[in-house]
Coordinates of C-alpha atoms and ligand atoms in Angstrom, one line a residue:
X1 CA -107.4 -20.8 120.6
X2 CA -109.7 -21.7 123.7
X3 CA -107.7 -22.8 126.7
X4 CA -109.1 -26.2 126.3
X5 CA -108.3 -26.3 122.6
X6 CA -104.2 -25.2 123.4
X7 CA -104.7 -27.6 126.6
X8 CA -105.5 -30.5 123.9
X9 CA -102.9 -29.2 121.2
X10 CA -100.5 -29.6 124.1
X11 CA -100.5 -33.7 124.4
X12 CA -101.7 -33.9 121.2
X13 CA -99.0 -36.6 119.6
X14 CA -97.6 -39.6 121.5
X15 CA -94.4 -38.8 123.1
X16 CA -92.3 -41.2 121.2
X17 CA -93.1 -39.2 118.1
X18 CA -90.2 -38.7 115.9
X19 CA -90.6 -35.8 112.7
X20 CA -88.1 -35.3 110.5
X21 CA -87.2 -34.3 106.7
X22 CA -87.3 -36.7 103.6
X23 CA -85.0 -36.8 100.3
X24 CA -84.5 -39.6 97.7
X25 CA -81.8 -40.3 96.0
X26 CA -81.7 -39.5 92.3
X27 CA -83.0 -36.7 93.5
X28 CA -80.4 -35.5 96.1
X29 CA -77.5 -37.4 94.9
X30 CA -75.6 -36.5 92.0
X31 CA -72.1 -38.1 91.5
X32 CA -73.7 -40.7 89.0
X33 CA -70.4 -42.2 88.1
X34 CA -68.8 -41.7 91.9
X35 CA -67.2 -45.4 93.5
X36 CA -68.9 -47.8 90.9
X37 CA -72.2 -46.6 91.0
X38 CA -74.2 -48.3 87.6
X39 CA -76.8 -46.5 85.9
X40 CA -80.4 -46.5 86.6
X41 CA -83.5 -46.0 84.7
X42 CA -83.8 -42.2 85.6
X43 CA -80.1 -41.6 84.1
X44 CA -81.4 -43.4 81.0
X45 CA -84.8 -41.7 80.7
X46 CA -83.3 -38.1 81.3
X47 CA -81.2 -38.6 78.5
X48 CA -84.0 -38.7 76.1
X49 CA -84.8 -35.1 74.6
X50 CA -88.7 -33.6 75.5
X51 CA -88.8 -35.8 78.9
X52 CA -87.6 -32.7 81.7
X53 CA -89.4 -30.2 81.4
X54 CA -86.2 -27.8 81.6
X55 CA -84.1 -30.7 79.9
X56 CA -82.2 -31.8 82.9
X57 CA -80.9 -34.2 84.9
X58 CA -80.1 -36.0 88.1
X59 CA -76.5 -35.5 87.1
X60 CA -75.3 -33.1 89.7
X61 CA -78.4 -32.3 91.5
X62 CA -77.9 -31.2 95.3
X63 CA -74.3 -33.2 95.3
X64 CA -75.1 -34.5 97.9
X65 CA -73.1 -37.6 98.1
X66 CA -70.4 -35.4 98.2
X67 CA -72.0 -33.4 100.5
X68 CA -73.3 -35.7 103.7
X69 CA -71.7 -33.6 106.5
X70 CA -73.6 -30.7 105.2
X71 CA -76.8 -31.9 105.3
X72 CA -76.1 -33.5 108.5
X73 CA -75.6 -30.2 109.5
X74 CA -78.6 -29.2 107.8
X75 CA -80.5 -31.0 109.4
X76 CA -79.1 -30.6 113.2
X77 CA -80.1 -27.3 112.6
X78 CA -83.7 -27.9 111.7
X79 CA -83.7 -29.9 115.0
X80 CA -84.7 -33.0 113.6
X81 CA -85.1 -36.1 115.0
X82 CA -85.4 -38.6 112.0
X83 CA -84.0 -38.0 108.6
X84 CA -85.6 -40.4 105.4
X85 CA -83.9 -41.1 102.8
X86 CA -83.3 -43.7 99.8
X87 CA -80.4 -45.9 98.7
X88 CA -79.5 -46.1 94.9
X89 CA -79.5 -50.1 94.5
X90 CA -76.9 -49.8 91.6
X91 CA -74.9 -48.0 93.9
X92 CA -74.6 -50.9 96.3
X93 CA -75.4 -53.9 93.0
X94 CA -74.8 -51.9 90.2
X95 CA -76.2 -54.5 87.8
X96 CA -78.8 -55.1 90.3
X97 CA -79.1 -58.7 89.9
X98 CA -78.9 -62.0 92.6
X99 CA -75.3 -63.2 90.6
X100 CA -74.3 -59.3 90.2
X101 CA -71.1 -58.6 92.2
X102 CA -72.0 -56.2 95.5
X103 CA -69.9 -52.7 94.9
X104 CA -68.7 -52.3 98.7
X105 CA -67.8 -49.0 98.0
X106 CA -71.2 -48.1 97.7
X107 CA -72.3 -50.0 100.8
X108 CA -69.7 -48.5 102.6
X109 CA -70.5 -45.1 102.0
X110 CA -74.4 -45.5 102.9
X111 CA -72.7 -47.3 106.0
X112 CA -70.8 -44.6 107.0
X113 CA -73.6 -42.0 106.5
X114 CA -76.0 -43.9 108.6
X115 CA -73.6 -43.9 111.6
X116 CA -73.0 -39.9 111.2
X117 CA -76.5 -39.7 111.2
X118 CA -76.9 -41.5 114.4
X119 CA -73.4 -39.8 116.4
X120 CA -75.9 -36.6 115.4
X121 CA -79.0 -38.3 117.2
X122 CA -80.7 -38.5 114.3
X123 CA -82.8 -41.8 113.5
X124 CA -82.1 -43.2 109.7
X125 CA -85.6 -44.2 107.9
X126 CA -84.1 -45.8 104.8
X127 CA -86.6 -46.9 101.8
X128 CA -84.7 -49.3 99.8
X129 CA -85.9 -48.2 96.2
X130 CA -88.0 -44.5 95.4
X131 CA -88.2 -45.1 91.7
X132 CA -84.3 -45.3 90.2
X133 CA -84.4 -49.1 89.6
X134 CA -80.9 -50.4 88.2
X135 CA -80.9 -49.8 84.2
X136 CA -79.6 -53.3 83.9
X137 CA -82.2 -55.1 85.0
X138 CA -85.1 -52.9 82.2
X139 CA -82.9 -54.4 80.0
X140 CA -82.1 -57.8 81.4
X141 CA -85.4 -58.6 81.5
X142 CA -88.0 -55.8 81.4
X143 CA -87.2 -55.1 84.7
X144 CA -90.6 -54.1 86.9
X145 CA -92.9 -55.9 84.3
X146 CA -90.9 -59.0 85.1
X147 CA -93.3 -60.8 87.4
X148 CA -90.7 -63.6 88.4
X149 CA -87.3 -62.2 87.9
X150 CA -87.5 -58.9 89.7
X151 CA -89.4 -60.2 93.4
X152 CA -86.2 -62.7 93.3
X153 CA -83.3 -59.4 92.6
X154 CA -85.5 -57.2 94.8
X155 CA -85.2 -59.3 97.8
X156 CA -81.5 -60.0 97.0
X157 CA -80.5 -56.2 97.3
X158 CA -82.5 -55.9 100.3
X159 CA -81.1 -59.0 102.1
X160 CA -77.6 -57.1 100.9
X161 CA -79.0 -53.6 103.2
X162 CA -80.2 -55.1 105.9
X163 CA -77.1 -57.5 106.2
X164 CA -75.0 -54.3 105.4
X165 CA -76.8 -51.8 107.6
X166 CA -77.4 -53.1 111.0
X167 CA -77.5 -50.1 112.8
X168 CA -80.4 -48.8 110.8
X169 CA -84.1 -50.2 111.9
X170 CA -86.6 -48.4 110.3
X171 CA -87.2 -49.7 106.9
X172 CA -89.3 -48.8 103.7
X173 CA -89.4 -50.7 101.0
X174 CA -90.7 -48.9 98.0
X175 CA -91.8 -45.5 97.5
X176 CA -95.0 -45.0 95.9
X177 CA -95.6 -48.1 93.8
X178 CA -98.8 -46.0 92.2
X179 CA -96.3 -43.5 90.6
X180 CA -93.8 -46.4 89.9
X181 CA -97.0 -48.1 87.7
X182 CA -98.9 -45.5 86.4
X183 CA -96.5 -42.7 85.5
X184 CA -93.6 -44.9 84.3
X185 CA -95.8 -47.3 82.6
X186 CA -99.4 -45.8 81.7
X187 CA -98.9 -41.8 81.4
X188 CA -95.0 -42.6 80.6
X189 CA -94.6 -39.2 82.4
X190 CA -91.8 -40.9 84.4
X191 CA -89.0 -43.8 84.3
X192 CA -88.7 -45.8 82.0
X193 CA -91.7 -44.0 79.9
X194 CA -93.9 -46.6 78.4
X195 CA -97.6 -46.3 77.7
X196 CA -99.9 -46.9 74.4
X197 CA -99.5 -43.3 73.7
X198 CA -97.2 -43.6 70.2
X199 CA -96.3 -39.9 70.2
X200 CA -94.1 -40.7 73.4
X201 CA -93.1 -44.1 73.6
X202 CA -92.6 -47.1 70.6
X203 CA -93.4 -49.3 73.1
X204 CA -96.4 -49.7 76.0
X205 CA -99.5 -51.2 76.9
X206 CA -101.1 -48.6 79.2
X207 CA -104.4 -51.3 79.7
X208 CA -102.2 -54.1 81.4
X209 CA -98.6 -52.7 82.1
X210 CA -99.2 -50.6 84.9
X211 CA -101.4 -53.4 86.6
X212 CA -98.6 -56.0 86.0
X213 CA -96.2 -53.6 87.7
X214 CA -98.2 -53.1 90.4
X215 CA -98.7 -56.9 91.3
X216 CA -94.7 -57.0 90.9
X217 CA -94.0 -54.7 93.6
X218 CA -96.5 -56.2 95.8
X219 CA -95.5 -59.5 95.3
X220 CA -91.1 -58.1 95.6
X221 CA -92.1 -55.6 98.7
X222 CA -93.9 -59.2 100.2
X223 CA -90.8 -61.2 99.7
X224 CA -88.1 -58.4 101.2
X225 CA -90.6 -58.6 104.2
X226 CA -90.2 -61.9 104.6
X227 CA -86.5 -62.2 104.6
X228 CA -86.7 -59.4 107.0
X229 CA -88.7 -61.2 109.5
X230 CA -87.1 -64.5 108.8
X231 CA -83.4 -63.7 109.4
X232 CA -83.1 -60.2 110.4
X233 CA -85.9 -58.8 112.6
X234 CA -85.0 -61.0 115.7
X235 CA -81.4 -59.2 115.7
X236 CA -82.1 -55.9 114.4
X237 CA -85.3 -55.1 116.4
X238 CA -86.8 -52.9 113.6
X239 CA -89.7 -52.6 111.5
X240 CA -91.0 -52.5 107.9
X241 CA -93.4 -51.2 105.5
X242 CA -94.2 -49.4 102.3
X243 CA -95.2 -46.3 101.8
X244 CA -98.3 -45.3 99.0
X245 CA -99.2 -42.2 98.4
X246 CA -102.9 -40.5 97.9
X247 CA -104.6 -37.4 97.6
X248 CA -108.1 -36.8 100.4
X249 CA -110.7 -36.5 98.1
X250 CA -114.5 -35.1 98.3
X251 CA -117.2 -35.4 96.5
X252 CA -117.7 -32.9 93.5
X253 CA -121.5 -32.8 95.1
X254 CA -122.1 -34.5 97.9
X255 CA -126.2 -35.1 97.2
X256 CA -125.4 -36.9 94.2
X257 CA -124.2 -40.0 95.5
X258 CA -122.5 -41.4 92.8
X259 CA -120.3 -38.5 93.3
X260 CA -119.8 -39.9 96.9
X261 CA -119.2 -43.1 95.7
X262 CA -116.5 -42.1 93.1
X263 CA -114.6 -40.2 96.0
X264 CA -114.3 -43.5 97.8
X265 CA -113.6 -45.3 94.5
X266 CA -110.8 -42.9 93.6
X267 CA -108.8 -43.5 97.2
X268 CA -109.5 -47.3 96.2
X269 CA -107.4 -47.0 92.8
X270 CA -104.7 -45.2 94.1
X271 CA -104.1 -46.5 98.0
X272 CA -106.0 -49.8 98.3
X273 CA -104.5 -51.1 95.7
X274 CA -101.7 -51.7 97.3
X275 CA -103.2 -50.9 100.2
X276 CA -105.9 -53.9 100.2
X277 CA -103.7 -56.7 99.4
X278 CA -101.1 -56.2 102.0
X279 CA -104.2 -55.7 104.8
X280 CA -106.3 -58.3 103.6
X281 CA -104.4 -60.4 100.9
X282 CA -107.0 -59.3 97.9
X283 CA -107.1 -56.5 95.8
X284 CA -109.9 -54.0 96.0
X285 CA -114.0 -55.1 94.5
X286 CA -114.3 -51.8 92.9
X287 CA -110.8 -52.2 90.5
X288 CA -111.7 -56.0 90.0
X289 CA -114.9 -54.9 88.6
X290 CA -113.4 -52.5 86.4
X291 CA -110.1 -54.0 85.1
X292 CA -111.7 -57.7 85.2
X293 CA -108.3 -60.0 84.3
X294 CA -106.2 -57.1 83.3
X295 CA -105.4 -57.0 87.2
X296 CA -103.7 -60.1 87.6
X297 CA -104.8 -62.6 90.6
X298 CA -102.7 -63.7 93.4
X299 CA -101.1 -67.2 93.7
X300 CA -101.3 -68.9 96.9
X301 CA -97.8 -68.2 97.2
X302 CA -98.2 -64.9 96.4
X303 CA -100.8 -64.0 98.4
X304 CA -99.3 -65.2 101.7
X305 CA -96.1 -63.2 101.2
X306 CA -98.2 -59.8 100.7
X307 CA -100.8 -60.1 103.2
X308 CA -100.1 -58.9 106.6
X309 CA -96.6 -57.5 105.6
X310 CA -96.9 -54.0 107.0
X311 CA -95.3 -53.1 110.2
X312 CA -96.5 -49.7 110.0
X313 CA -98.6 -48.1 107.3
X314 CA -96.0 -45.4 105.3
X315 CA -98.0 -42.5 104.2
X316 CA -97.5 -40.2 101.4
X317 CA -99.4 -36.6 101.4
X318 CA -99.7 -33.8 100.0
X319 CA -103.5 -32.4 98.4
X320 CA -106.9 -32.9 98.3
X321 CA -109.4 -32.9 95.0
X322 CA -113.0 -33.2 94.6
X323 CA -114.3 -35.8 92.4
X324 CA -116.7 -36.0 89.5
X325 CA -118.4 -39.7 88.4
X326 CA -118.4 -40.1 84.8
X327 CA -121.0 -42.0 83.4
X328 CA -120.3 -45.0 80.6
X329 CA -117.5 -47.4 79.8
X330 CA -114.5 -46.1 81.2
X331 CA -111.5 -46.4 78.3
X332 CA -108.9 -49.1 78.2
X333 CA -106.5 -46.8 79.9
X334 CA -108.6 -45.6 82.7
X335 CA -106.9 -45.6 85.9
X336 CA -108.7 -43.2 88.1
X337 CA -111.9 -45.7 88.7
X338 CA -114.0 -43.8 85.7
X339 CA -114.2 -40.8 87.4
X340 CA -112.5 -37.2 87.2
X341 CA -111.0 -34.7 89.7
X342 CA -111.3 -30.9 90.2
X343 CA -110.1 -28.1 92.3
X344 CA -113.4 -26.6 92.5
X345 CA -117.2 -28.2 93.6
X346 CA -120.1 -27.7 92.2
X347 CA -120.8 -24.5 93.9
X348 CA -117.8 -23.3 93.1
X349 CA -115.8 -23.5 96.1
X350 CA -112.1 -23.8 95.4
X351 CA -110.2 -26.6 97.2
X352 CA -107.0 -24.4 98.4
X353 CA -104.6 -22.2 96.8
X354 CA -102.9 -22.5 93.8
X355 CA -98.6 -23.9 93.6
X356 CA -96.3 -24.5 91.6
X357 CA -97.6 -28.0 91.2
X358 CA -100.4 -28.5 89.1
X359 CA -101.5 -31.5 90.7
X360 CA -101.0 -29.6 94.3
X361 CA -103.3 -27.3 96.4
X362 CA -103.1 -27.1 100.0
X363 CA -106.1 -28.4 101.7
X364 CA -105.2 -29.5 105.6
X365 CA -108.7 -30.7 106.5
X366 CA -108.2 -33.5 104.2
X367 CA -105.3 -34.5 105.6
X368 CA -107.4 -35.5 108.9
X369 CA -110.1 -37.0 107.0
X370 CA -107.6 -39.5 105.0
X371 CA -106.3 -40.3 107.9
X372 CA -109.5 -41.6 109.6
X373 CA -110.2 -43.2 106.5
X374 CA -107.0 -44.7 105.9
X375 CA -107.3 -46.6 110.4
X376 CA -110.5 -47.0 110.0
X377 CA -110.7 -49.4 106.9
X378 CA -107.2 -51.0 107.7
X379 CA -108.0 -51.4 111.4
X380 CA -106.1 -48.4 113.2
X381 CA -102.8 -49.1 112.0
X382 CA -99.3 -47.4 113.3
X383 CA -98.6 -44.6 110.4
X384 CA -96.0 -42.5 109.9
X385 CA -96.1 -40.0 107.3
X386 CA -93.2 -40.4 105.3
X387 CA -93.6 -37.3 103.2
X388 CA -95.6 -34.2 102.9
X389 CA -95.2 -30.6 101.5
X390 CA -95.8 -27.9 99.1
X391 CA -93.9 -26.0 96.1
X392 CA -94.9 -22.6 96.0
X393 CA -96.3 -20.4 92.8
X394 CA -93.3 -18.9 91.1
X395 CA -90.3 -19.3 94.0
X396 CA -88.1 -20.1 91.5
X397 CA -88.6 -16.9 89.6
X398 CA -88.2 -14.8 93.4
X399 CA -85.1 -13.4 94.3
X400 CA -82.9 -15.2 96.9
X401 CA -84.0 -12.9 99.8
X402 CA -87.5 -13.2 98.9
X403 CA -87.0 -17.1 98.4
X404 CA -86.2 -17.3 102.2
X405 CA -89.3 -15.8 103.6
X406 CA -90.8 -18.7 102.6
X407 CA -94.6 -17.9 104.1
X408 CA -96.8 -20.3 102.5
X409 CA -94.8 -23.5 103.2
X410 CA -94.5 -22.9 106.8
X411 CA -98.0 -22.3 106.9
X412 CA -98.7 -25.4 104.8
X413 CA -96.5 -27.5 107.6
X414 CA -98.5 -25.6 110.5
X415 CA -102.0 -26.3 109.0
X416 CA -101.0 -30.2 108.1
X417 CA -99.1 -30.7 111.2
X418 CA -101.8 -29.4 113.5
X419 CA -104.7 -30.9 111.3
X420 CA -102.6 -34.5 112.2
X421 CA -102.4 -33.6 115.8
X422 CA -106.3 -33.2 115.5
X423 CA -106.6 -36.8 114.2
X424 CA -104.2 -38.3 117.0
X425 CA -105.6 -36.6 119.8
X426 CA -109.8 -36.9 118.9
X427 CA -110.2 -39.2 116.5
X428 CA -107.7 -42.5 117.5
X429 CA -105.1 -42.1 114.5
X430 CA -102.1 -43.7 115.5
X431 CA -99.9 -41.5 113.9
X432 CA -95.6 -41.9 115.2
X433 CA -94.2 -40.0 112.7
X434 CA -94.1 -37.2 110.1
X435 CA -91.3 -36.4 107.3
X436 CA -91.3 -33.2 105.8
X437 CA -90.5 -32.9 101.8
X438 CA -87.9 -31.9 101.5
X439 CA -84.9 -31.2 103.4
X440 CA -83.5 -29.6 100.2
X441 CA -84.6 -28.5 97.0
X442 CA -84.3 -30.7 94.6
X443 CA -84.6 -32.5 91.1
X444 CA -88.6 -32.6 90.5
X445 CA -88.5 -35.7 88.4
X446 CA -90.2 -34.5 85.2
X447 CA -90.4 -31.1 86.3
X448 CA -86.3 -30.9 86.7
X449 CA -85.2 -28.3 88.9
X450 CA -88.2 -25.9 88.4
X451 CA -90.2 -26.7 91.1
X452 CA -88.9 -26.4 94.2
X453 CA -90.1 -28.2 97.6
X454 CA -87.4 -27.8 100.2
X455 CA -87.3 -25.7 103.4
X456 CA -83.7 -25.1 102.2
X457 CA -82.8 -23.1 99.0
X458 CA -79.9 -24.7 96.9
X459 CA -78.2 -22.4 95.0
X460 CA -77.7 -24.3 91.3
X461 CA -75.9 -21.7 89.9
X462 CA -73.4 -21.7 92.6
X463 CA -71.9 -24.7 93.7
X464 CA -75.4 -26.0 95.8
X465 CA -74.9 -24.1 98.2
X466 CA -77.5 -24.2 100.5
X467 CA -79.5 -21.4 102.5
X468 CA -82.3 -22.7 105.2
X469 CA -85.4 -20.7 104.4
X470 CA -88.1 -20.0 107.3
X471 CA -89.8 -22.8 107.3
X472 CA -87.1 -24.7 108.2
X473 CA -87.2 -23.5 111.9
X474 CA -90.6 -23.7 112.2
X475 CA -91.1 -27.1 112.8
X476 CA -89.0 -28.3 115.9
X477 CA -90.6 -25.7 117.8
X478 CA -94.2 -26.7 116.6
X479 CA -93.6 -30.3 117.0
X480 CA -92.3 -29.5 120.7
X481 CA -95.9 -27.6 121.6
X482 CA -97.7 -30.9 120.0
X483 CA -95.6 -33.7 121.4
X484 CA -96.4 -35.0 124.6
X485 CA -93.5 -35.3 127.7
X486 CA -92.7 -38.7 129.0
Ligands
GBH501 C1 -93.8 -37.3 96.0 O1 -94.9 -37.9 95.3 C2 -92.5 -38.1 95.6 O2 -92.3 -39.2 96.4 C3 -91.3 -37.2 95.7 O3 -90.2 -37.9 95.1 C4 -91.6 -35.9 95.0 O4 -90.5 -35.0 94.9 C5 -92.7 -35.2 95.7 O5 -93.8 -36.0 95.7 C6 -93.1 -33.8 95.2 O6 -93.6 -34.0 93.9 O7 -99.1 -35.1 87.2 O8 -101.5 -34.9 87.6 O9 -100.6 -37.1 87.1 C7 -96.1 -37.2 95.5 C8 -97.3 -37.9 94.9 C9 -98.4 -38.5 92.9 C10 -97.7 -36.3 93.2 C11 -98.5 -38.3 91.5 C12 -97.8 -36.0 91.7 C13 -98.9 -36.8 89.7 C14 -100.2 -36.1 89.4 N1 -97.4 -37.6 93.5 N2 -98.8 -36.9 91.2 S1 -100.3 -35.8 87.7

């Protein structure tokens, strides 16, 4: 590095900057049955044989309920400033419902973790639902796809949190309403598994469910905003938002431009989706076009509760592709924007290095450019990065010791983190945050406990235990050469 480049690194990031490390909590939580808890559509879904990849569960996972001192610990350790993490709503309304009794055990416990967390210094970013929606509401009423119903219990249980949790002020609303649409309801990869696929589901509509979802959680992250700022912002003095999640793209080859096109058209289907309506109240020209009245429109009503209901812009990151246009009709269950990704460009370069994900390859330089893209066509809002980070080929196959030296994820987290700096400092980002994932290792949704993502080992076999690996003490002292002093 040139002295003016380590001069710049130093006062990089704004000096309130707060980094941290992100869980969820079907993930993390384990003690399914523990104080009243009811079931959610991931115990249901895990139960089915074929739909883990190593046939597991959420069932004990890191224990963590049982476990919130440690990971306090954990995470005093790490140095970290900000922890993010998820509620289970049937913890706290374990029907889920607006006449369902409240389980104040639950609430209590969430309570009590929140002020731990903030004896320890550490700031509580809470998103109110990644993904585990209360079983009892899929089969009350079809839960997401229920465009009236689920808006009205969804801002119910948040009125319940905020009312409940006063000391906390940074609030998400949904995880990753793209993986709540398109996996659970068009791939059926994930919770509650429906698609038009027969072979995995007896029931589906991958052409219309996923887009009916999608409007649903716009419409229910719209109205939780509202009551927010209605009857609890004034007092609380926090904020709000949701976070999305999307993959930088490039063009497969950038002289073709319908290749350059299909790169933009590809961050349009996945972020402004939902990104589009809550900036500017309508969803994006390029998924009208193609979906016509399978995307459903927006009421009046509708529309005024979605648009302009970001606080800050929560952002989900992890990889990079480059992107092919197909020609033709795109089929009925298209949701890319008739177009297809690959790691490798048309002269063969490779986007990054291979993981244990199959969907993930680092590629840090993309993580600046989506972040230009994502201020520039939203107007330069705040962001915080509410997750980022990588598995690595075959960790879970290493020995413990070898485990530890974990390499490749501190490099990842060096690359992205610096490749962030990069966009605060030159190109006007207004980036306050980063979370990474995961504080632990944890269950990989489909992929069970296979794939591992944390900068701290948990030992399945023996009790969770947990070991820190390297890159967990990587990042306060990076973070402390980027942040700028008062
Ligand atoms: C995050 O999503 C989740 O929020 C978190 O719970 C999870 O543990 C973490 O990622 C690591 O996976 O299978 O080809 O259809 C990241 C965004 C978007 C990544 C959907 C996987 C599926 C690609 N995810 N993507 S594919």
């Amino acid at each position: 590095m040139s002295t003016q480049q380590k001069k710049m690194a130093h006062m990089a990031l704004p000096a309130d900057f707060k980094w941290g490390f992100a869980t969820a909590a079907y993930q993390i939580e384990g003690a399914i049955d523990k104080d009243g808890r009811g079931p959610t559509i991931w115990d249901t879904f895990t139960a089915i044989p074929g739909k883990i990849a190593d046939g597991s569960s959420g069932v004990t996972a890191c224990d963590s309920y049982n476990r919130t001192a440690e990971d306090i610990a954990l995470l005093k350790d790490c140095g970290a400033q900000a922890y993010r993490f998820s509620l289970c709503w049937s913890r706290i309304i374990p029907k889920g419902g607006r006449d369902d009794p409240i389980n104040q055990a639950g609430l209590d416990h969430y309570s009590k973790f929140c002020d731990e967390l903030l004896a320890a210094g550490i700031t509580p970013f809470i998103t109110l639902l990644h993904w585990d929606v209360p079983d009892e509401l899929e089969k009350r009423y079809g839960g997401l796809r229920n465009r009236e119903e689920f808006p009205l219990d969804f801002e119910n249980y948040a009125r319940v949190c905020f009312k409940g949790l006063p000391q906390v002020k940074n609030w998400i609303t949904f995880n990753e309403p793209w993986c709540s649409s398109i996996l659970g309801y068009s791939v059926g990869q994930f919770a509650p598994g429906r698609t038009s696929d027969r072979s995995k589901s007896a029931e589906g509509d991958s052409s219309t469910e996923p887009w009916i979802v999608g409007h649903n959680l716009l419409v229910a992250h719209g109205r939780a905003v509202k009551a927010y700022r209605d009857d609890f912002k004034e007092a609380n003095g926090g904020e709000i938002g949701i976070t999305l999640n999307g993959d930088a793209t490039f063009p497969y080859d950038p002289r073709d431009p319908k290749d350059v096109e299909a790169a933009n058209r590809k961050i349009e289907f996945a972020i402004s989706w939902f990104a589009d309506p809550v900036y500017f109240g309508e969803y994006p020209e390029s998924m009208r076009k193609q979906l016509g009245d399978r995307l459903p429109t927006f009421t009046e009503e509708e529309k005024a509760l979605v648009k302009g209901s970001n606080d800050f812009y929560g952002m989900n990151h992890y990889t990079a592709d480059y992107v092919k246009h197909l020609d033709g009709e795109p089929p009925l269950d298209d949701f890319k924007g008739n177009l297809e990704t690959t790691f490798w460009n048309y002269r063969g370069d490779c986007i990054g290095d291979e993981t244990q994900s199959p969907w993930l390859r680092p590629c840090a330089p993309g993580f600046r450019d989506l972040l230009v893209w994502l201020s520039k066509r939203y107007n330069y809002p705040k962001i915080y990065v509410t997750e980022s980070g990588t598995s690595i080929k075959g960790e879970n196959d290493m020995p413990m010791e070898q485990i530890l030296q974990d390499d490749f994820r501190l490099q990842y987290y060096d690359d992205y983190v610096k490749a962030m700096a990069t966009a605060s400092a030159l190109d006007g980002v207004n980036v306050r945050g980063y979370f990474a994932w995961s504080l632990l290792d944890n269950f990989e949704w489909a992929e069970g406990y296979e794939t591992r993502f944390g900068v701290t080992y948990v030992d399945y076999n023996n009790g969770q235990k947990r070991y820190p690996k390297k890159s967990a003490k990587h990042l306060a002292p990076l973070f402390e050469s980027l942040v700028r002093k008062e």
